[in-house]
Coordinates of C-alpha atoms and ligand atoms in Angstrom, one line a residue:
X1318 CA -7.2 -65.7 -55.0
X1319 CA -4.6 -66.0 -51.6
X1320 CA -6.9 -66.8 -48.5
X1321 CA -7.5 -63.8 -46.4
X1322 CA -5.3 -64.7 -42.8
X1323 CA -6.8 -62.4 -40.2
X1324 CA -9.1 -63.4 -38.0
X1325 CA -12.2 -61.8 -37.6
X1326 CA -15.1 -62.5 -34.9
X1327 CA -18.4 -64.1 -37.1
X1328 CA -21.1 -61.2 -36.8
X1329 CA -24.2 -63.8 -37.3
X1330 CA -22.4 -67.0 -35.7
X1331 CA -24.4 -70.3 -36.6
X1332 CA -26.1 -68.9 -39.7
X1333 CA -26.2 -72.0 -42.6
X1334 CA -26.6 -70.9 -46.0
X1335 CA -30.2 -70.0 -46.3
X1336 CA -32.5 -73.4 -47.2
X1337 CA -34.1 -71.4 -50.3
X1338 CA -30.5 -71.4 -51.9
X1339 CA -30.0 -74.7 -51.3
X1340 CA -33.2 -76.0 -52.4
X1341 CA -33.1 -73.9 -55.6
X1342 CA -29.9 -75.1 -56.6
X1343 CA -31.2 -78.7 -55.7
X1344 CA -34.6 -78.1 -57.9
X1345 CA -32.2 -76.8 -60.7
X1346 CA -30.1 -79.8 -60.7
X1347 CA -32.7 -82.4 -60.7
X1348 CA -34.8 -80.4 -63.2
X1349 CA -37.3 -80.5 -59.9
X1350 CA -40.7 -78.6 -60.6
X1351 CA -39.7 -75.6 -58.2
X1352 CA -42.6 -74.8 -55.8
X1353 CA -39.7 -73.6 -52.8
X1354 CA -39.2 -69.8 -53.6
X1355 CA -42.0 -67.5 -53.4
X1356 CA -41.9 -66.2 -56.9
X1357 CA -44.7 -66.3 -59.2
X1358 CA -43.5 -67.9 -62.3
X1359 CA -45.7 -65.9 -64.7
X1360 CA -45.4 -62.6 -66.8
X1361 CA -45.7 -59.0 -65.5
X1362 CA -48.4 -57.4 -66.9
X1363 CA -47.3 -56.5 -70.1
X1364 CA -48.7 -52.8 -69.5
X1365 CA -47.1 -52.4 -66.6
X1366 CA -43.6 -53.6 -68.2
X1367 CA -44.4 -50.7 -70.8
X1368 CA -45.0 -48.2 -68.5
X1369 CA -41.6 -49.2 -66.7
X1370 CA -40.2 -49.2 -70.5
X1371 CA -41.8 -45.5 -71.0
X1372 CA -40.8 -43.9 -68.1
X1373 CA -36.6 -45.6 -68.7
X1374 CA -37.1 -44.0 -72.3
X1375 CA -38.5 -40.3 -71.0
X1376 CA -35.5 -40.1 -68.9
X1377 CA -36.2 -41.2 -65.6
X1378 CA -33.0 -43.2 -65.0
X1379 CA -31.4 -41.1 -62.3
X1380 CA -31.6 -40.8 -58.3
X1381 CA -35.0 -41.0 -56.5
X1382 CA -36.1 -38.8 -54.4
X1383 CA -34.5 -40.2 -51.3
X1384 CA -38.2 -40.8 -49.5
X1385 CA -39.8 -42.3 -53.3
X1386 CA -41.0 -40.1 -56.1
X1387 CA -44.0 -38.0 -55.1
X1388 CA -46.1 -39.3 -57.6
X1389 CA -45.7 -42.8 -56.0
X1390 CA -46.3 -41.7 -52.3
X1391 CA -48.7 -40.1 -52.9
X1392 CA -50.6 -43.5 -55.0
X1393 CA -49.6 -44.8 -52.0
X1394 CA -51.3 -42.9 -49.7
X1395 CA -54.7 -43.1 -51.6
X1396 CA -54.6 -47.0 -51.9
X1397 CA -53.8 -46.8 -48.0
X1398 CA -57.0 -44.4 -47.6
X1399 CA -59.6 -46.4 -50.2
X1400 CA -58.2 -49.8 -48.4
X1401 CA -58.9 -49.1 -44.6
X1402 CA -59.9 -45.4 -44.5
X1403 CA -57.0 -43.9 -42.9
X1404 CA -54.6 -41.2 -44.0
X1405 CA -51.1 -41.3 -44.2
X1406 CA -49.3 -37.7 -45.1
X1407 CA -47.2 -39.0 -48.3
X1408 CA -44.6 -36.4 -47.8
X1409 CA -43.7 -37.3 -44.4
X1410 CA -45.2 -40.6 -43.5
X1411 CA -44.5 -42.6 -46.2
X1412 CA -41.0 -43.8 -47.9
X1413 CA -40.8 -46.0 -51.2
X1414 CA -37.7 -48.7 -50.5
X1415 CA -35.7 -51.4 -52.4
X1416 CA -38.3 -54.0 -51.5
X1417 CA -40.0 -54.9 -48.0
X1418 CA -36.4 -56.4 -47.1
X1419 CA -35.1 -53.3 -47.2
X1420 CA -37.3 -51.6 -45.1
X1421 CA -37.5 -53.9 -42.3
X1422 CA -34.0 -54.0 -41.8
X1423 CA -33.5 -50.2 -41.8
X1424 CA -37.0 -50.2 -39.3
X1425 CA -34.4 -52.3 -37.2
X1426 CA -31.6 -50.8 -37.6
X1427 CA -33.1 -47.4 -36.8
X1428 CA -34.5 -48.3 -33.4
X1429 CA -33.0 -51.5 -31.8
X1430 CA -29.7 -50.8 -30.0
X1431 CA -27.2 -52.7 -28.2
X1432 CA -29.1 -55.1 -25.2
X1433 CA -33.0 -54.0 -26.4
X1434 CA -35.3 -57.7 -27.1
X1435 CA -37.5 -58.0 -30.1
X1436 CA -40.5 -60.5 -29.8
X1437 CA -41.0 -62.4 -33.3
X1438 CA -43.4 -64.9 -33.9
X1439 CA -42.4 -68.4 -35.3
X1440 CA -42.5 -69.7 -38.1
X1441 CA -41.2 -66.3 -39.0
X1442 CA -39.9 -65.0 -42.1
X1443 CA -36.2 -65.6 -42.0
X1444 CA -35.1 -61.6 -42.3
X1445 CA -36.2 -60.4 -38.9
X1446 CA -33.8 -62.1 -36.3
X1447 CA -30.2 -61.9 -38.7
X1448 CA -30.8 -58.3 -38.5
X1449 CA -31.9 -57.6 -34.5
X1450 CA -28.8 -59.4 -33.7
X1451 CA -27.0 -57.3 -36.1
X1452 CA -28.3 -54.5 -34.3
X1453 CA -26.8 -55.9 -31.1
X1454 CA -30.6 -57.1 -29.9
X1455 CA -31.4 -60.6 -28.9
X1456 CA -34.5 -62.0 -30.2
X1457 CA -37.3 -63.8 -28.2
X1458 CA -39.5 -66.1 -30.2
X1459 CA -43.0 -66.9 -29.6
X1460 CA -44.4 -70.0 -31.3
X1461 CA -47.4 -70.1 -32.9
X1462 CA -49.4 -72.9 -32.7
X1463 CA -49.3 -75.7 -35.0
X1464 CA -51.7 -77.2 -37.0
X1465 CA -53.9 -73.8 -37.1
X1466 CA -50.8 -71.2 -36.6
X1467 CA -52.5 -69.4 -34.0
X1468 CA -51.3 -66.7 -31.3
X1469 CA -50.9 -67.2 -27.5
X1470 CA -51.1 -63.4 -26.7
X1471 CA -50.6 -64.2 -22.8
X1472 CA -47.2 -66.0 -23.8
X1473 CA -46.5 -63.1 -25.9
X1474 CA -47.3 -60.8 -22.9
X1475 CA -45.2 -62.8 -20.5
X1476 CA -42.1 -62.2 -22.9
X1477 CA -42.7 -58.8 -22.5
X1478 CA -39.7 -56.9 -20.3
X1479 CA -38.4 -53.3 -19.5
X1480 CA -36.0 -54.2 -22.5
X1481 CA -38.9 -54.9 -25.2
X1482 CA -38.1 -52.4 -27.4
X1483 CA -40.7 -53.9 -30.6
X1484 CA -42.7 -56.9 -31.7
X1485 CA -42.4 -58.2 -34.9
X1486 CA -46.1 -59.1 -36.8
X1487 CA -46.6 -60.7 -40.4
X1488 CA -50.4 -60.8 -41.7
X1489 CA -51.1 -62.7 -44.3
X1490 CA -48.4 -64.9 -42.4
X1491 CA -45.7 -66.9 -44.2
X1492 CA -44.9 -69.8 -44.5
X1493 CA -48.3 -70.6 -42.5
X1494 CA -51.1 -69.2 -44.5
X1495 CA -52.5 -67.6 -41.3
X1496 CA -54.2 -64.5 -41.3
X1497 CA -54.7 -62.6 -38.0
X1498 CA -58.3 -62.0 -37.3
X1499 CA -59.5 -58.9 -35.7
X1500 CA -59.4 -60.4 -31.9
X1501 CA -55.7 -60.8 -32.7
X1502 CA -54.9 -57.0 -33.6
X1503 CA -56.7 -56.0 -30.0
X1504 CA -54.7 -58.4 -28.3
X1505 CA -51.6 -57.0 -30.0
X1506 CA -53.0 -53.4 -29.2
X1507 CA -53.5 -53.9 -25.5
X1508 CA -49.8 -55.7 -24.8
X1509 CA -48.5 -52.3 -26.5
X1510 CA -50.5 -49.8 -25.5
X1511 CA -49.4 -47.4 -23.1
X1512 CA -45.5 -48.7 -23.7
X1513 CA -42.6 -47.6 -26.0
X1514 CA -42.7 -51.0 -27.5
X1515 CA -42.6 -50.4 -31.3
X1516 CA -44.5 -53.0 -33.9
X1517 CA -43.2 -53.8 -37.5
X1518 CA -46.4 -55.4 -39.3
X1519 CA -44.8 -56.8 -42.4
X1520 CA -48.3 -56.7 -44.4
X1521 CA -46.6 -57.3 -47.8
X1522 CA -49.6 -60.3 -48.7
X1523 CA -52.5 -57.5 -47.5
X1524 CA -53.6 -58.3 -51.4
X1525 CA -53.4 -62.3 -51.4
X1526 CA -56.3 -63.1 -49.0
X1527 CA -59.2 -65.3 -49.6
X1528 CA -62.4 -66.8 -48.6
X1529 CA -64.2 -63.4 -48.0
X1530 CA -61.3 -62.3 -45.3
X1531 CA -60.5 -58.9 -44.9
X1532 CA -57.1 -57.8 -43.9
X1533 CA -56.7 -56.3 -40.8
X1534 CA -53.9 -53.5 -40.9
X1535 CA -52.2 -52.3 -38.0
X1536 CA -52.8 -49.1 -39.7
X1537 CA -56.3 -49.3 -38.4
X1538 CA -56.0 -49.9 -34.9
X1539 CA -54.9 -46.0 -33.6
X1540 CA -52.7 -47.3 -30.4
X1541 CA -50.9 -49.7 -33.1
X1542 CA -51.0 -47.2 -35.9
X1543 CA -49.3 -44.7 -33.7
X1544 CA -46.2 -46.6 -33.1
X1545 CA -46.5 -49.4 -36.1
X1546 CA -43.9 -49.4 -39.4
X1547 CA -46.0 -51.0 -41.6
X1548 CA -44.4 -52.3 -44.5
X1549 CA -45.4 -53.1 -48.3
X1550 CA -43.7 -54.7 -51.6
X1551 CA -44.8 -54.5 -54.7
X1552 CA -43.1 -56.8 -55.9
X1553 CA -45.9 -59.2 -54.2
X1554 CA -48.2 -57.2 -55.6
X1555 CA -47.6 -57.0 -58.9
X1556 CA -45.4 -60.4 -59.6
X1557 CA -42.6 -58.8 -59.7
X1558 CA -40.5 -59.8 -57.1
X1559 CA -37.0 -59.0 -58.9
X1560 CA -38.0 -55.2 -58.9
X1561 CA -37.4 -55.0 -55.4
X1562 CA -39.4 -52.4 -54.6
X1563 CA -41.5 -51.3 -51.4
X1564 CA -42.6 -48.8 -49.2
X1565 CA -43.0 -48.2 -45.2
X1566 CA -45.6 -46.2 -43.4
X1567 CA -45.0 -44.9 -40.1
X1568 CA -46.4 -41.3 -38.1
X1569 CA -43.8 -38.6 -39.1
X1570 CA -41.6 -38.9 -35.6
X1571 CA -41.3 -42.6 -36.2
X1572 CA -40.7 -41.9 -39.9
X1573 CA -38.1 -39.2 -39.5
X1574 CA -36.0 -41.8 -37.4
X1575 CA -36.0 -44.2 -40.5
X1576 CA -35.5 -42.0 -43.4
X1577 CA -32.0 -40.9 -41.4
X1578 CA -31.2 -45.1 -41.7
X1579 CA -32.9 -45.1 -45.3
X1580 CA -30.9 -42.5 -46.9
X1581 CA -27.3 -44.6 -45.9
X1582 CA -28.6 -48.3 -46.6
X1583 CA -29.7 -47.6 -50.0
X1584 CA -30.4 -43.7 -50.8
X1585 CA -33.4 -44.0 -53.1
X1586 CA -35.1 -47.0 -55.0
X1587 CA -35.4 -47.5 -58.8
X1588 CA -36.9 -44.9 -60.5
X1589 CA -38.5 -46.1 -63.5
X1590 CA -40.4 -48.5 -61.6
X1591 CA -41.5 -46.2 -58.9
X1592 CA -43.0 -44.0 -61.7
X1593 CA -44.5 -46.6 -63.7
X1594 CA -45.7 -48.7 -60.5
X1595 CA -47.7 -45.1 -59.6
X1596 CA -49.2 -44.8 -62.8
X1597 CA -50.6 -48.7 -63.0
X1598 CA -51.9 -47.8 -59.2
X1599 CA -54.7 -45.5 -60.8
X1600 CA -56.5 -48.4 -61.7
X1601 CA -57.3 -49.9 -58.8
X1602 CA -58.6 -53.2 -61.0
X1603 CA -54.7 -53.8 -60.7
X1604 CA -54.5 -55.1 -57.8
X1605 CA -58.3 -55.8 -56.2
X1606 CA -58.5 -58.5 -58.6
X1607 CA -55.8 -60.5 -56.6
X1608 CA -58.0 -62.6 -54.1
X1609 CA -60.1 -64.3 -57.0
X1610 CA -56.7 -65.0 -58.9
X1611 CA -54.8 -66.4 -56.5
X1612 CA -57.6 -67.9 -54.8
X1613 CA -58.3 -69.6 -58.3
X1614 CA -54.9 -70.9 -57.9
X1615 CA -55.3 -72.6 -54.2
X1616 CA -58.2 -74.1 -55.2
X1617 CA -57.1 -76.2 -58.2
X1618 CA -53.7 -77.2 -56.2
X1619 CA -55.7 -78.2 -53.1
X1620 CA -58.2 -80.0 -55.7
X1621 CA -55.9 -81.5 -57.3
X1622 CA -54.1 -83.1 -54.1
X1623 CA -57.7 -84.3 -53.2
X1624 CA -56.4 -87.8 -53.5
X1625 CA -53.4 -88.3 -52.7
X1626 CA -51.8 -88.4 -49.3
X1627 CA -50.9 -84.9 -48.6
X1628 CA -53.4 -83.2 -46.0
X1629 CA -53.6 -79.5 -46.4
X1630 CA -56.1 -77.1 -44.4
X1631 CA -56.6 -74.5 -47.2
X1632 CA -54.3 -71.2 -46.8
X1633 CA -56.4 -68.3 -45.9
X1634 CA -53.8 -65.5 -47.6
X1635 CA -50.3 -65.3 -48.7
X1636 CA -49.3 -68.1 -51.9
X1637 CA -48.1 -70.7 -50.0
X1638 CA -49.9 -73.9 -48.9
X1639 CA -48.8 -75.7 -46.2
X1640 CA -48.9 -79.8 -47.1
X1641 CA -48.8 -82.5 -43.9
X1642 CA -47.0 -85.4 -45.0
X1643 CA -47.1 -87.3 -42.1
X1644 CA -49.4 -89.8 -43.5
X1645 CA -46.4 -90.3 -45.8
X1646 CA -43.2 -90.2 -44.1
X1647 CA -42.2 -89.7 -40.5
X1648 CA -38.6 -88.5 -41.8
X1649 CA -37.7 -84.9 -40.6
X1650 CA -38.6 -82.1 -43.1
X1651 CA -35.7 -81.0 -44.3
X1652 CA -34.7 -84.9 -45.5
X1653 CA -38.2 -85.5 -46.9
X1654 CA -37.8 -82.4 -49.1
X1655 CA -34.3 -83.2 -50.4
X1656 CA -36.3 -86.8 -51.3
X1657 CA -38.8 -85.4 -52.7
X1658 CA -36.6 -82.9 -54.7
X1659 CA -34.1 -85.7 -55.7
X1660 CA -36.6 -88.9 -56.0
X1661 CA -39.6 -87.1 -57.6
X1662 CA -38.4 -84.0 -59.2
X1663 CA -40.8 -81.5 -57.1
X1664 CA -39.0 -79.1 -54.6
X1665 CA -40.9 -77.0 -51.3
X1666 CA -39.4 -75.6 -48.4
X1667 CA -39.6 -77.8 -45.0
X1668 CA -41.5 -75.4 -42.7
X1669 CA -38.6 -76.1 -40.2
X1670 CA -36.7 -73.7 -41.9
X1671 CA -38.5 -70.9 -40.7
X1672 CA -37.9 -72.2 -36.9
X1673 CA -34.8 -70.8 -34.9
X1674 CA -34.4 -74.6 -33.9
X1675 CA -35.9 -77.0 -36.1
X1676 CA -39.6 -77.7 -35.4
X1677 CA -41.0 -80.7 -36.8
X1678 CA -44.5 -81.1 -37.4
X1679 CA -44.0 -82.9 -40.8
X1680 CA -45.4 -80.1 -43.3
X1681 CA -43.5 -79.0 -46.1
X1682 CA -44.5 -75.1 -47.8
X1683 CA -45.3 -74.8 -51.7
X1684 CA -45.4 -71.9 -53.8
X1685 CA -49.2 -72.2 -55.7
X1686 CA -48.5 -68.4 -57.4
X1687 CA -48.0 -70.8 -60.5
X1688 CA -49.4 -71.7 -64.2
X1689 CA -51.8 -74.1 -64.0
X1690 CA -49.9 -76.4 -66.1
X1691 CA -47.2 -76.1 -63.4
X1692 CA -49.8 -76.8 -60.5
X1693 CA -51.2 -79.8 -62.9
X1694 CA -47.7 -81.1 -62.9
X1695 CA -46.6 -80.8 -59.4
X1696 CA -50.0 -82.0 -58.6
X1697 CA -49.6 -85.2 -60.4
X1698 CA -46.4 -85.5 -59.1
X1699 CA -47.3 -85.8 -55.7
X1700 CA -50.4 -87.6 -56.1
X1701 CA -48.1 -90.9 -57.3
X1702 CA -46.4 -90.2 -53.6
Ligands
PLP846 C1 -43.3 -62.1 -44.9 C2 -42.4 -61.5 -45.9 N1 -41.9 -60.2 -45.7 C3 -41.1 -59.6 -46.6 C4 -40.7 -60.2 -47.7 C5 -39.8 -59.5 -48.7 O1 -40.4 -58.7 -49.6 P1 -39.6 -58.0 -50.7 O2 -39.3 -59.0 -51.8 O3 -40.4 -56.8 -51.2 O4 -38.3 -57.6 -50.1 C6 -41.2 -61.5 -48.0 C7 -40.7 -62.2 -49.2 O5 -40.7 -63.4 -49.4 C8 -42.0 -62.2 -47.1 O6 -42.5 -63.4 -47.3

């Protein structure tokens, strides 16, 4: 193919090629035990697979409803009302989308303009800031503090200015393991109230938390609720990340505003799953059995690391454990995992990589949502380190 000559301005100047690319295609060249992505590496449930299968053979194989098929929202909106006891009107509150990716961009895209200044907290998942700026919005980080990942709500007030137009929340919190606690969503509630600031709460591990923690949804807190786009994936849920499929809830106004950016990013999401995902929500065992499981999981990775050097305060939600290595190494974390990926054959995302500019505490992030014979062998990997 000729080169293309023009010259035309970089819309997201200074962006490398994401470091979950680069470690995958690392771990799959050095046949590396891949603990970097955050995909579960076991099966679907095999009935939910079937349902998917039924609903593909019954026909379902056309365009969605643009807001999600109605049996879906409205699954949705019990499993909102059972979980924290508030109600969400599926018709106009809730919309089913191509995975929580989806719908955070379009929350962005349908309210930040040119000049407005979104507050994200760091380590943040990487989607947020690409897409303010592509909005035209600059982004103002507030770090969280390292080792225990928690919230300075007066430095969060303080970057609070006429030109705030949202603030950007994730609980269970990735790549940290953090889970806000309810002191943390009244602090959030009191910077907003009585603003125009909107709040995204990317919720999408409200299912993977552990040690008796409950998740506290915006959803619950009525001066966050009012102006909050909470969003969901099932693909989380239900180890399915490939199916890319989600869902936002947001009051109707709020909602309206989206669904006119929803219908031109992506239209509708897949059908067959939509249908098939609504159907396996009536059975509410589907999904309320994910604390123990997961929690299973974390246990016999951080029980298994009990010896060796790594130093680990035990995740409190979300599938990623957070490993100190700094009785190890005192390289930078990017280096140490592209050693550890080429000298030992085990590969995990440097937490560094969720920093605008590189922050390094010396802990690497691993993916426990596992078999166990992976977690045995990634275990007694780095137990010889
Ligand atoms: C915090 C957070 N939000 C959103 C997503 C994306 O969810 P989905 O796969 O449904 O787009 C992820 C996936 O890694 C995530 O970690």
């Amino acid at each position: 193919m000729k080169a293309f000559e023009g010259h035309i301005p970089d819309k997201l100047p200074g962006i490398p090629t994401s470091i979950f690319a680069v470690m995958t295609q690392l771990a799959t060249r050095h046949q590396a035990v891949n603990m970097a992505q955050g995909f579960p590496d076991f099966p679907v449930s095999p009935e939910l697979i079937g349902l998917v299968d039924k609903y593909m053979k019954e026909g379902r194989n056309q365009y969605a409803p643009m807001p999600g098929v109605p049996e879906l929202r409205r699954a949705i909106a019990s499993k909102v009302m059972a979980a924290y006891e508030v109600a969400y009107d599926w018709e106009s509150e809730i919309t089913v989308t191509a995975g929580a990716t989806q719908a955070i961009f379009t929350a962005i895209t349908a309210f930040v303009r040119d000049g407005d200044q979104v507050i994200v907290l760091e380590p943040a998942y990487d989607s947020y800031a690409p897409a303010v700026r592509l909005c035209g919005g600059t982004v103002r980080f507030v770090r969280m503090q390292h080792p225990a990942y928690t919230i300075d709500w007066d430095e969060v007030q303080r970057n609070v200015t006429r030109d705030t137009r949202m603030i950007i929340v994730n609980s269970p919190h990735n790549p940290s393991g953090a889970v806000f606690t309810m002191e943390d969503m009244l602090r959030l509630q009191r910077i907003v109230a009585g603003t125009d600031i909107l709040v995204i709460s990317d919720e999408v591990y409200e299912h993977l938390i552990y040690d008796g923690l409950a998740h506290e949804s915006a959803c619950q807190y009525p001066e966050l609720a009012k102006r909050a786009l909470i969003m969901g994936s099932f693909g989380k849920t239900f180890h399915a990340t490939g199916w890319k499929t989600g869902y936002c809830l947001a009051p109707e106004e709020l909602m309206h505003r989206f669904r006119m950016v929803h219908q031109f990013v992506v239209f509708c999401s897949n059908t067959a799953v939509q249908y098939a995902i609504a159907e396996f929500l009536e059975d509410e065992r589907n999904y309320l059995g994910l604390p123990d499981f997961y929690q299973a999981k974390r246990d016999l990775f951080l029980d298994l690391l009990k010896d060796s050097r790594f130093r680990a305060s035990p995740a409190s939600g979300t599938y990623f454990q957070l490993l100190d290595y700094s009785a190890i190494s005192d390289l930078p974390e990017e280096e140490f995992a592209r050693w550890l990926t080429t000298e030992h054959g085990i590969a995990a995302i440097p937490c560094s990589a969720f920093y605008q500019r590189a922050v390094d505490n010396g802990v690497l992030r691993f993916c426990f949502a596992k078999t166990e014979e992976t977690l045995r062998k990634a275990a007694s990997i780095l137990c010889r380190i």
